[in-house]
Structures are given as C-alpha cells and as structure tokens.
Coordinates of C-alpha atoms and ligand atoms in Angstrom, one line a residue:
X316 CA -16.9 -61.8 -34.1
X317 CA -19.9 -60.2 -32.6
X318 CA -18.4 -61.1 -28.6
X319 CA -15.1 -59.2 -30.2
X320 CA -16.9 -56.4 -31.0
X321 CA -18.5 -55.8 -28.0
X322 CA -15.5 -56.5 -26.4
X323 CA -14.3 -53.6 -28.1
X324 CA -17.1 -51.2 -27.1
X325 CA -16.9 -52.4 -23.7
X326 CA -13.4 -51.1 -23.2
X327 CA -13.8 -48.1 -25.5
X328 CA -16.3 -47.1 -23.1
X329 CA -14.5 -48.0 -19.9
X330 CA -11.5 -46.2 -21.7
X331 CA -13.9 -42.8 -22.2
X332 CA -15.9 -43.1 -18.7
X333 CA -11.7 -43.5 -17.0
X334 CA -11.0 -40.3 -19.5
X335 CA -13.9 -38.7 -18.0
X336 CA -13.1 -39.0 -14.6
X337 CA -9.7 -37.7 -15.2
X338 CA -10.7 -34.4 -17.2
X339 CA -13.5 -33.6 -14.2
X340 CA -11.7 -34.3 -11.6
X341 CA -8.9 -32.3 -13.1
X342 CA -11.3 -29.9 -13.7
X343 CA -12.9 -29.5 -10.7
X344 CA -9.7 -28.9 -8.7
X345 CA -8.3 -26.6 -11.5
X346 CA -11.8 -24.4 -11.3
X347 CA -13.5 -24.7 -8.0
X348 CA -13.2 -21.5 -6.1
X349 CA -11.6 -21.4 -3.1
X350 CA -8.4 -23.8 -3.3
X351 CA -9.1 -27.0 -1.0
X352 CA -5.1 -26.3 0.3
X353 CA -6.6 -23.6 2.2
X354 CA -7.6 -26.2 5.3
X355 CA -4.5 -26.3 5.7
X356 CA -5.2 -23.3 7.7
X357 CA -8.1 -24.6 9.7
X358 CA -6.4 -26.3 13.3
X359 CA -8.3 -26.1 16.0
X360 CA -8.1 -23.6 18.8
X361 CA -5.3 -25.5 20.5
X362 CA -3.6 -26.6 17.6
X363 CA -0.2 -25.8 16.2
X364 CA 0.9 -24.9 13.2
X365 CA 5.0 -26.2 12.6
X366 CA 7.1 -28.6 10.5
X367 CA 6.3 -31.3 12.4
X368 CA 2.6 -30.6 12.1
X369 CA 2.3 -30.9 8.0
X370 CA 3.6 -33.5 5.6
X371 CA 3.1 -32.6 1.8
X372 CA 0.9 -35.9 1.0
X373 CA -1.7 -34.9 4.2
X374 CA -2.9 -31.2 2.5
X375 CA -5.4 -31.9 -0.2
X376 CA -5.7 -30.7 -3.4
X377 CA -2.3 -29.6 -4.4
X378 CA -1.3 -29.3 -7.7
X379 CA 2.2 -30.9 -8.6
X380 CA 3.7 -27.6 -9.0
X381 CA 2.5 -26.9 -5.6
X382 CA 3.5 -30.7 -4.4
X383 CA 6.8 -30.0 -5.5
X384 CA 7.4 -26.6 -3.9
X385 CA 6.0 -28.2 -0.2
X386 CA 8.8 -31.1 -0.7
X387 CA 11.7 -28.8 -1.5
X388 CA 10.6 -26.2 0.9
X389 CA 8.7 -27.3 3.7
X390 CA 10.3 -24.9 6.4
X391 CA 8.3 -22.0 4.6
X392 CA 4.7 -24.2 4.8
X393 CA 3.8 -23.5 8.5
X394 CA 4.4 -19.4 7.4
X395 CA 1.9 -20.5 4.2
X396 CA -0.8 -22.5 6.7
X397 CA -0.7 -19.4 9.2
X398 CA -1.1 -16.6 6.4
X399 CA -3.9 -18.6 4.8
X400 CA -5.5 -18.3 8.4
X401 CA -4.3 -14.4 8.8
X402 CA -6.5 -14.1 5.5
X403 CA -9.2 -15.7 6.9
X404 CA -9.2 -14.5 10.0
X405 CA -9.3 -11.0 8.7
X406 CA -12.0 -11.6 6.3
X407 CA -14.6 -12.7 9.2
X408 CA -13.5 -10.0 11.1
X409 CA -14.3 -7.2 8.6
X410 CA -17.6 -8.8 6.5
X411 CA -18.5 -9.5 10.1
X412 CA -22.1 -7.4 9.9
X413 CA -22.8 -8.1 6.3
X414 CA -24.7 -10.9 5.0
X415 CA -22.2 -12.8 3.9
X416 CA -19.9 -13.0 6.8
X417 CA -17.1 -14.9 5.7
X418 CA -18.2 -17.9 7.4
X419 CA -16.0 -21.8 7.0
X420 CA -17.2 -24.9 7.6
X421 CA -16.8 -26.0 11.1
X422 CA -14.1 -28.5 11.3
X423 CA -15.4 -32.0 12.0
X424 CA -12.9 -33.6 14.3
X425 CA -9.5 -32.8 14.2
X426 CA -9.8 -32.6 10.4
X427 CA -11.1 -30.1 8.5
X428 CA -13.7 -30.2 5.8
X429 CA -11.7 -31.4 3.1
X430 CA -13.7 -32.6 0.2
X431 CA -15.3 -29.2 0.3
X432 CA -12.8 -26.9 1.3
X433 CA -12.7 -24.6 3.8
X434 CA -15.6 -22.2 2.2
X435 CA -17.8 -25.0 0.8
X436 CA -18.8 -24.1 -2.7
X437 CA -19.6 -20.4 -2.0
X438 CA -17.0 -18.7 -3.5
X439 CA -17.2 -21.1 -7.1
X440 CA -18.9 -18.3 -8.5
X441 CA -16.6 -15.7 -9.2
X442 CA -18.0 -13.0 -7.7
X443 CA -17.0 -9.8 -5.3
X444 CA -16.9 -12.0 -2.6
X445 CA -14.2 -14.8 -4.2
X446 CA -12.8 -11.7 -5.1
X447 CA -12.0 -10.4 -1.9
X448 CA -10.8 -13.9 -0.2
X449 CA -8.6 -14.7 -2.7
X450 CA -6.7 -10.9 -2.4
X451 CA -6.9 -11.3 1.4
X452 CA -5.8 -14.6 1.5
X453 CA -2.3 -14.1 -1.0
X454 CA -1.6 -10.9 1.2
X455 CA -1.7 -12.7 4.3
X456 CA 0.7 -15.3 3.0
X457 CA 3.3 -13.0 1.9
X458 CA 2.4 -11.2 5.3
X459 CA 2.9 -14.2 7.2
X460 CA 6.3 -15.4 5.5
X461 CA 7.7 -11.8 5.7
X462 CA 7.3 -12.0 9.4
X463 CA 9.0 -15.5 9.7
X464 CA 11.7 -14.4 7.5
X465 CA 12.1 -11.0 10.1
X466 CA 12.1 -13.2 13.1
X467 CA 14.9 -15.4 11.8
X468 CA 13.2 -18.5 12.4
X469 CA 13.7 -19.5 8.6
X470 CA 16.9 -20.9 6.5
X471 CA 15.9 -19.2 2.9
X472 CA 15.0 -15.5 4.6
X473 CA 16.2 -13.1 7.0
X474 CA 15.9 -9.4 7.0
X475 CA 15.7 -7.6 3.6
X476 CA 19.6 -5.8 2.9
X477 CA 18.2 -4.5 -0.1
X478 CA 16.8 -1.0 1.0
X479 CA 19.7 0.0 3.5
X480 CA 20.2 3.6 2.4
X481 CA 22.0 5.8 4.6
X482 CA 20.6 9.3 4.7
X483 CA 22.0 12.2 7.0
X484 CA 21.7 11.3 10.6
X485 CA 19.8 8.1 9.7
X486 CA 21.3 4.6 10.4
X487 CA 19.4 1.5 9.0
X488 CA 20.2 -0.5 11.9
X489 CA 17.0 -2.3 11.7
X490 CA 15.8 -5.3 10.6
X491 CA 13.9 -4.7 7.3
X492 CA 10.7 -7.2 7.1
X493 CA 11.5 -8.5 3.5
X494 CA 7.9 -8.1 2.0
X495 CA 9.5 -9.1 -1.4
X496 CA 10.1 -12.3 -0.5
X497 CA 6.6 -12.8 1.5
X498 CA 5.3 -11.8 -2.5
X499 CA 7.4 -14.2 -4.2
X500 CA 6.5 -16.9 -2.0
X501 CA 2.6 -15.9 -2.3
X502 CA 3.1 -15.9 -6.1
X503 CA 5.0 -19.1 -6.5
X504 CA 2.9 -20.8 -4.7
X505 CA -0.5 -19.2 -4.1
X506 CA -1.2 -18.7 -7.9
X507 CA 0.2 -22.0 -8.9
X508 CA -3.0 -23.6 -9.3
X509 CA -4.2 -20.8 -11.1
X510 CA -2.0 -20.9 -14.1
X511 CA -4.6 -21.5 -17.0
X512 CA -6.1 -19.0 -19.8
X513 CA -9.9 -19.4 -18.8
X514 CA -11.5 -16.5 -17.3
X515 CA -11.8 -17.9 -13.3
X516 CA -8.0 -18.4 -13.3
X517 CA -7.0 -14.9 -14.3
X518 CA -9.3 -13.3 -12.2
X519 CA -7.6 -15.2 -9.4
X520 CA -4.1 -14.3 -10.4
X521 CA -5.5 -10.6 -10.8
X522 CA -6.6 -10.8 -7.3
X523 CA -3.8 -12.2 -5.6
X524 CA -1.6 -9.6 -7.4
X525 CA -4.1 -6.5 -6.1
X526 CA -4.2 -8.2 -2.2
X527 CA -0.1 -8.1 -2.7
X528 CA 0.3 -4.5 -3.9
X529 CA -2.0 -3.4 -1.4
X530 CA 0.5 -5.1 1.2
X531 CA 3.4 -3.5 -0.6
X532 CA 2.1 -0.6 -0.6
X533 CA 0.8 -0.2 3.6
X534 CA 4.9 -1.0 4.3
X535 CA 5.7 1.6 6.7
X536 CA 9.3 3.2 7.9
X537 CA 9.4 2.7 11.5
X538 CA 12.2 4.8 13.8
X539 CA 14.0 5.2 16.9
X540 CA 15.1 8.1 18.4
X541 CA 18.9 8.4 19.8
X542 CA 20.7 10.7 21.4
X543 CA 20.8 13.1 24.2
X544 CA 17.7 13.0 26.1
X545 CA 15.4 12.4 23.2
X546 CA 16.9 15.1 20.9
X547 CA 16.7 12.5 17.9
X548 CA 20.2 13.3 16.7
X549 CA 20.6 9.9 15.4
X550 CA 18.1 8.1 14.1
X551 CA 17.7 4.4 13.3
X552 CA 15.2 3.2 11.0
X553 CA 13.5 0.3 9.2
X554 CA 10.8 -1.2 7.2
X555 CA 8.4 -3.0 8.7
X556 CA 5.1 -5.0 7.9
X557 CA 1.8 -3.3 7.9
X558 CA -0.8 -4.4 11.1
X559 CA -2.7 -6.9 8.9
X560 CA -5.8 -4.6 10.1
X561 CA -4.8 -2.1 7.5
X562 CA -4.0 -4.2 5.0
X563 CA -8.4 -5.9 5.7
X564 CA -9.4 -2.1 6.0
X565 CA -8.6 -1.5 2.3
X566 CA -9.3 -4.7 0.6
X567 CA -12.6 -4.2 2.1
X568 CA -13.4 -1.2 0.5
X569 CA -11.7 -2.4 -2.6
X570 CA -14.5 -5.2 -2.3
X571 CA -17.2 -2.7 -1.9
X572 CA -16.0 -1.1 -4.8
X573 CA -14.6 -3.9 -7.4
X574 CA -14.8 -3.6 -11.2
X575 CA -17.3 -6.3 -12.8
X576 CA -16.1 -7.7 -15.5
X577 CA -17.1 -10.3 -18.8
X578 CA -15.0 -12.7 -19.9
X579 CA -14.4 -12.9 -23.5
X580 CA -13.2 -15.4 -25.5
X581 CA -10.8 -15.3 -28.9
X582 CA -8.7 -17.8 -30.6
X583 CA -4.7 -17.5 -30.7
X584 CA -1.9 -19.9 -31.9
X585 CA -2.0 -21.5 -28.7
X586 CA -6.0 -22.0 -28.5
X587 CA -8.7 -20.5 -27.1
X588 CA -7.9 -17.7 -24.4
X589 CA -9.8 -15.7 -22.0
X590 CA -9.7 -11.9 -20.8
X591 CA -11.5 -10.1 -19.0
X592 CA -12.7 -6.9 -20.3
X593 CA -14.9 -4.4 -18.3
X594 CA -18.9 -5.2 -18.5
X595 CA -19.7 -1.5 -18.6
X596 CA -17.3 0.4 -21.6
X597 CA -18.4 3.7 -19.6
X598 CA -16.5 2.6 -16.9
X599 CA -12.7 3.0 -17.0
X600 CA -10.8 -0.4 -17.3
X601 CA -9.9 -1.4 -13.8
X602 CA -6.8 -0.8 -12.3
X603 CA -3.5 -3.4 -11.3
X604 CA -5.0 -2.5 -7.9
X605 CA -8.9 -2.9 -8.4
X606 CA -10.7 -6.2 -7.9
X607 CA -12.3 -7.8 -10.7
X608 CA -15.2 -10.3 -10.7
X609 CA -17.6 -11.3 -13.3
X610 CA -20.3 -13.3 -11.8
X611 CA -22.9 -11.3 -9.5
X612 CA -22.7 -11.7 -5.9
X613 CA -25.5 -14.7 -4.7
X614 CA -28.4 -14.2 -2.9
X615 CA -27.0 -14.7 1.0
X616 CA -30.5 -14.0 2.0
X617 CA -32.0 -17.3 2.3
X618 CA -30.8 -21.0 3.0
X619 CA -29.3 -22.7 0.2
X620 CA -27.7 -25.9 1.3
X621 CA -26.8 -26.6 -2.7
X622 CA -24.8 -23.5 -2.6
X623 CA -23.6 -23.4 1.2
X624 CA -25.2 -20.3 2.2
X625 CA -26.8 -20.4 5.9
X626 CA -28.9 -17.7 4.9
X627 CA -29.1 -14.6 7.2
X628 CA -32.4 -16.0 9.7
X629 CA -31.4 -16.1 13.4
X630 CA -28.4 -13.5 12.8
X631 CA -27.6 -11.1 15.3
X632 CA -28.9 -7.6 14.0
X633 CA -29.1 -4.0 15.1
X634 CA -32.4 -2.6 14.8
X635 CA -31.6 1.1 14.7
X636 CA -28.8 0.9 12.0
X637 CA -29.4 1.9 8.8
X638 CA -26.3 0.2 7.7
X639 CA -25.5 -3.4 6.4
X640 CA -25.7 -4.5 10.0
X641 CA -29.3 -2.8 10.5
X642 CA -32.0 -5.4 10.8
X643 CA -33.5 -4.0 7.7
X644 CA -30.9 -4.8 5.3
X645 CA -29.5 -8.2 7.2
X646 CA -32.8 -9.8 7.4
X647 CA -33.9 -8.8 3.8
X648 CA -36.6 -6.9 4.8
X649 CA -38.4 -10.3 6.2
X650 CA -38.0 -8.6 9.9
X651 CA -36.9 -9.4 13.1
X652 CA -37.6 -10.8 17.0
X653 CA -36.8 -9.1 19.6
X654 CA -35.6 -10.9 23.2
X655 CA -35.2 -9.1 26.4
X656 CA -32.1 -10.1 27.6
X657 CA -30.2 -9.0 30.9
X658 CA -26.6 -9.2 31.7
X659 CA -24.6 -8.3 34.7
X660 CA -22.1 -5.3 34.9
X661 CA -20.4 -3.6 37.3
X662 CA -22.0 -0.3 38.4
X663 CA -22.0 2.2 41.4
X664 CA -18.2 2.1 41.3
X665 CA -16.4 4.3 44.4
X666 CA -13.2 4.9 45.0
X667 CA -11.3 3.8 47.9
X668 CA -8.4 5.2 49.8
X669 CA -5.6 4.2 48.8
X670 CA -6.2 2.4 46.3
X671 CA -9.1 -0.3 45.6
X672 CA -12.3 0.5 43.5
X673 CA -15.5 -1.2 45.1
X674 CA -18.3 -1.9 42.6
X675 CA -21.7 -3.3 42.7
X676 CA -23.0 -5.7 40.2
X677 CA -25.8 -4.6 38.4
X678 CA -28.4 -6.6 36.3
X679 CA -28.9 -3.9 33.1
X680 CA -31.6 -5.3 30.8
X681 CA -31.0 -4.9 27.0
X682 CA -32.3 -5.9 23.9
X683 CA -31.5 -8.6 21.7
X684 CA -33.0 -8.6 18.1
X685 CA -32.3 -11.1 15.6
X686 CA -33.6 -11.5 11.7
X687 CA -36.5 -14.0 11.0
Ligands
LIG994 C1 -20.6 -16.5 -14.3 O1 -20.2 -15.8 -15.5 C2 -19.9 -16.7 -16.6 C3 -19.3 -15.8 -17.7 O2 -20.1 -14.6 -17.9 C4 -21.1 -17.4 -17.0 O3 -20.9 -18.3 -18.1 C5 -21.6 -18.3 -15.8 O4 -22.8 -18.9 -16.1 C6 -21.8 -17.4 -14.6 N1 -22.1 -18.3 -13.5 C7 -23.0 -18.0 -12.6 C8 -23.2 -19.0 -11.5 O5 -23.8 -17.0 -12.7
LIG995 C1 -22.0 -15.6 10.4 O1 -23.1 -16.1 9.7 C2 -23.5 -17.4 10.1 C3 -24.6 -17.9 9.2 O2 -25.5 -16.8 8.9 C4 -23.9 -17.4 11.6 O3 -24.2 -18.7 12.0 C5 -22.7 -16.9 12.4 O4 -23.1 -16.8 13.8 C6 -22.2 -15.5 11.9 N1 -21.0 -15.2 12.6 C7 -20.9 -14.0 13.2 C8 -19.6 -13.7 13.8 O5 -21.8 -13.2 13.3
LIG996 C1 -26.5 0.2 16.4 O1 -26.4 1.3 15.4 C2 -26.4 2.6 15.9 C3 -26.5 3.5 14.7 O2 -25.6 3.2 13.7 C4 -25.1 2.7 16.7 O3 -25.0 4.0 17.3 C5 -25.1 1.7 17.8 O4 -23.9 1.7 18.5 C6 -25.3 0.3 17.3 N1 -25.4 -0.7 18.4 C7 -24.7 -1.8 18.5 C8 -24.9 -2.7 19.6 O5 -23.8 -2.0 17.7

C-alpha cells in the first residue's frame, strides 16, 4: 500500500519534471530573442552558402512550421541563410562606432555557436537594439530572395510581371526584382516562430513588418536610354532592389528614434493577450513603420558575461569626436590610452614621363587611443 503510493508520487513527479522540460524548452525557443536559425547565416569566410550546403534537420531551432517550409522548399533556403547574413552584415557595419556594435559570437570551428545563437543572449531583452536586428534581418531576407528570384537561379520566382505598364515612349523591357515575393517569403518564414499573443512576439512581427516596408518602400525605377545618339526617345525601364546600404541607412535612424512601448495585458475569449500600447500617452502611437521596444537598452558599458556584453574597454575610439564614436561617450567617461603608432604610406609622389608615378614610402606616426 504505502510502496504503491509512492510509486505513484514517483511517477507523478517524473510526469511533472518531463512536463517541465517540455514547457521551458518550448518556451525558451518560442521567447529567446534573436532566433537560433539565424547561424544558419554564420559560414566562415570561405564558406558557401547552396543546396548542397544545408539540410533542414542540421539548422537549429526551427519551429515545425519553419521545418516544414525548409522540406517543401529548400531551393529558397540558401537566399534565407544569405539575407540573414545581408542583415547582419549591415547591422555591424552601421552600429559600428556605438557601443553596442552588433557584435556575434565567433564561430568555433566550422560550426557556429548554436546553443546560443548567433547574438548570445543580448538581444532577449526586447529593447532598441532587438528592435533593429530583427527589422534588418527580415529586410535582408526578402532582399536576398528578391535577388535570387531576378537572377533566375530559382524554380518558384523569376522577374515580377505584375507592374509592366506601358507609358508613352517607355518599354518595360526589364526585369522587375519581385520585392513581393522576397516579403512573402520573409513573412512565411521569418515570423513563423513568432506567431504567439505575448508582448516579445508581436514586437517581433511589428519589426519584421517595419524592416519590410522600409525595403518596399527604397524600390527604385531604374532606365535606359535608346535611341539616336542618346536622345532617350525610347526608354526601357524597371524596378529594381534598393543597395542594401539604404535600406541600413534608415533602419538606423529608425533605431535611434524607435517608439517605447508597455505591454499590457487583457483577457479575451481566446485567453490572455498582449499589446503593446505606447509608454508615454503624450507621444503619438507609433507608426506601421516605427520600431517598437519595451524594455530599455542594457548597459553595454561594462563586461557582463551573464548577458554577453564585451563591455566597451580596449575599443577603438576617437578622441576628438564628440559623437558616439568619441572616447568620451564610448568609454563611459572612464577614459582612454593613448599609443603612438606609425604606419607606412606612400608620399613624395612625382610624375613620370609617360606614364609611371614614383613614390617614396614614408613612416607617418599617428595616434591610437582606445577606452580603458
Ligand atoms: C522587460 O519589460 C517587461 C514588460 O514591461 C518586464 O516584465 C521585464 O521585466 C523587462 N525585462 C527586463 C530585462 O528589463
Ligand atoms: C565590436 O565590439 C567588440 C566588443 O566590444 C570588439 O571586440 C570589436 O573589435 C568591435 N568591432 C569593431 C568592428 O569595432
Ligand atoms: C574623429 O572625429 C573628428 C570630428 O568628428 C573627425 O573630423 C575625424 O575624421 C575623426 N577621425 C577618425 C580617424 O575617424
């Protein structure tokens, strides 16, 4: 009788710890920050990025919507992998001077990081910062599949028919970059895991939306000239892709300028939802095209293994800048060294006839300052 009963408890508490496991681990995919899929952008330098090179069991933390859009569409996944990296490329390039610069995990071996992700757990707080990467990121994957679908080297895309209007002397002769069908793609399957009520996942799907209509809305009509000697009297014209430059340029300032929000809960038939509602009611509601955040930006200032921030010490910095780059503001106000460097340039330059330049090399010392 008594064995039996603690049989009983025995497996009702196996039964919770195994229901445990399944909710966290559930959980931890469905709200961690940056999505752990996202290595699949990380190769190394001389890596590729093709069919051959991904099979949907290898990327990590898929969810099975995700799963089964990889299986029935693989040809589009190298297009995914190589937006995901467009994103992230972009990102380092234009948060390059601030203190948080964007920076991944190096990539141990041939593999990335992929218990962490390709962000460790920085961008778990949802703040301007996960903000931005996730906008960036969703842009460059309907970037990156418009492209593919433009240089014909897909099945399901080509060149988008849709907007072929003939106007007076112009011809749409072109081939269209079909930025619709980058979005679709970036919706179906960069918001897939992102399909809950809480307030994390719709400030994900709100950002992915605003980093797609910004893409949308940099599309530019490109044209050629024909006819006699340049006189343009036929004209042949055609949408094309933003440089993803542009596309970074304004997210950026977006960033610098994104709506903070609270998330507030109420009960419905369905349950309990989220939304996000603006933290300041003397502030306009944000726009479609505003990113939204609702947790503060961290402190990138000093080491925090816990939350993978390197903390700004030993960063390069530029002592007469006032700006984010200026060693005042990237060091924290905890100052800076100072090295005297030297490097060698070219200098005394003369012009030979016909036709050779003969330079000198130079040693030209410089400074090199750097934040304690
Ligand atoms: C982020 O904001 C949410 C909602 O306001 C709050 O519950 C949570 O504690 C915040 N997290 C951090 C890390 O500040
Ligand atoms: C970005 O920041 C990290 C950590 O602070 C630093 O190690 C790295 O050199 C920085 N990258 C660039 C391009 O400045
Ligand atoms: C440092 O900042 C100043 C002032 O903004 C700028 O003129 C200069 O080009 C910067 N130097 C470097 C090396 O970026």
């Amino acid at each position: 009788m008594i064995y039996s009963v603690k049989a009983t408890c025995a497996a009702r508490a196996l039964f919770s710890l195994l229901v445990f496991f399944i909710v966290t681990s559930y959980n931890i995919e469905a709200r961690s920050g940056a999505p752990r899929w996202w290595s699949l952008a990380m190769v190394p330098p001389d890596g590729v990025l093709n069919v051959k090179s991904i099979t949907c069991n290898s990327i990590p933390g898929l969810v099975p919507k995700q799963h089964r859009y990889c299986s029935r569409k693989i040809e589009l996944m190298p297009s995914i992998a190589r937006g995901i990296k467009l994103g992230i490329d972009q990102c380092k390039y234009q948060l390059k001077n601030r203190r948080w610069n964007c920076s991944t995990l190096p990539l141990r071996r041939s593999r990335p990081n992929r218990k962490k992700g390709v962000f460790g757990p920085v961008l778990e707080t949802a703040s301007p910062e996960a903000a931005f990467v996730h906008s960036i990121a969703a842009a460059g994957v309907a970037h990156a599949v418009a492209r593919a679908c433009a240089e014909g080297s897909l099945t399901s895309c080509g060149c988008d028919k849709r907007s072929r209007v003939e106007k007076g002397n112009w011809r749409w002769r072109g081939c269209n970059e079909d930025v619709e069908f980058g979005i679709k793609v970036s919706r179906e399957f960069a918001d897939a895991r992102d399909q809950g009520n809480d307030g994390r996942a719709i400030m994900n799907r709100h950002n992915n939306e605003a980093g797609r209509m910004v893409l949308r809305d940099k599309m530019q009509l490109k044209c050629k000239c024909h006819g006699l000697s340049g006189s343009c009297e036929l004209r042949t014209c055609w949408w094309a892709l933003p440089d993803f430059n542009e596309v970074g340029k304004k997210l950026k300032r977006m960033y610098l300028d994104a709506s903070e929000m609270k998330v507030k809960h109420h009960q419905e038939a369905r349950g309990i939802v989220a939304s996000l509602v603006p933290k300041f009611q003397e502030f306009p509601p944000p726009q479609e095209t505003d990113l939204v955040f609702f947790n503060k930006s961290l402190n990138f200032c000093n080491k925090n293994p816990r939350l993978g921030i390197e903390g700004t010490k030993g960063r390069l910095c530029n002592a007469t800048s006032s700006g984010v780059d200026g060693c005042d503001l990237l060091c924290c106000g905890r100052g800076y060294n100072t090295a005297q460097k030297t490097r060698i340039e070219s200098c005394r330059c003369v012009f030979e006839w016909c036709c050779d330049v003969e330079c000198e090399q130079c040693v030209t010392p410089y400074e090199e300052h750097t934040c304690k």
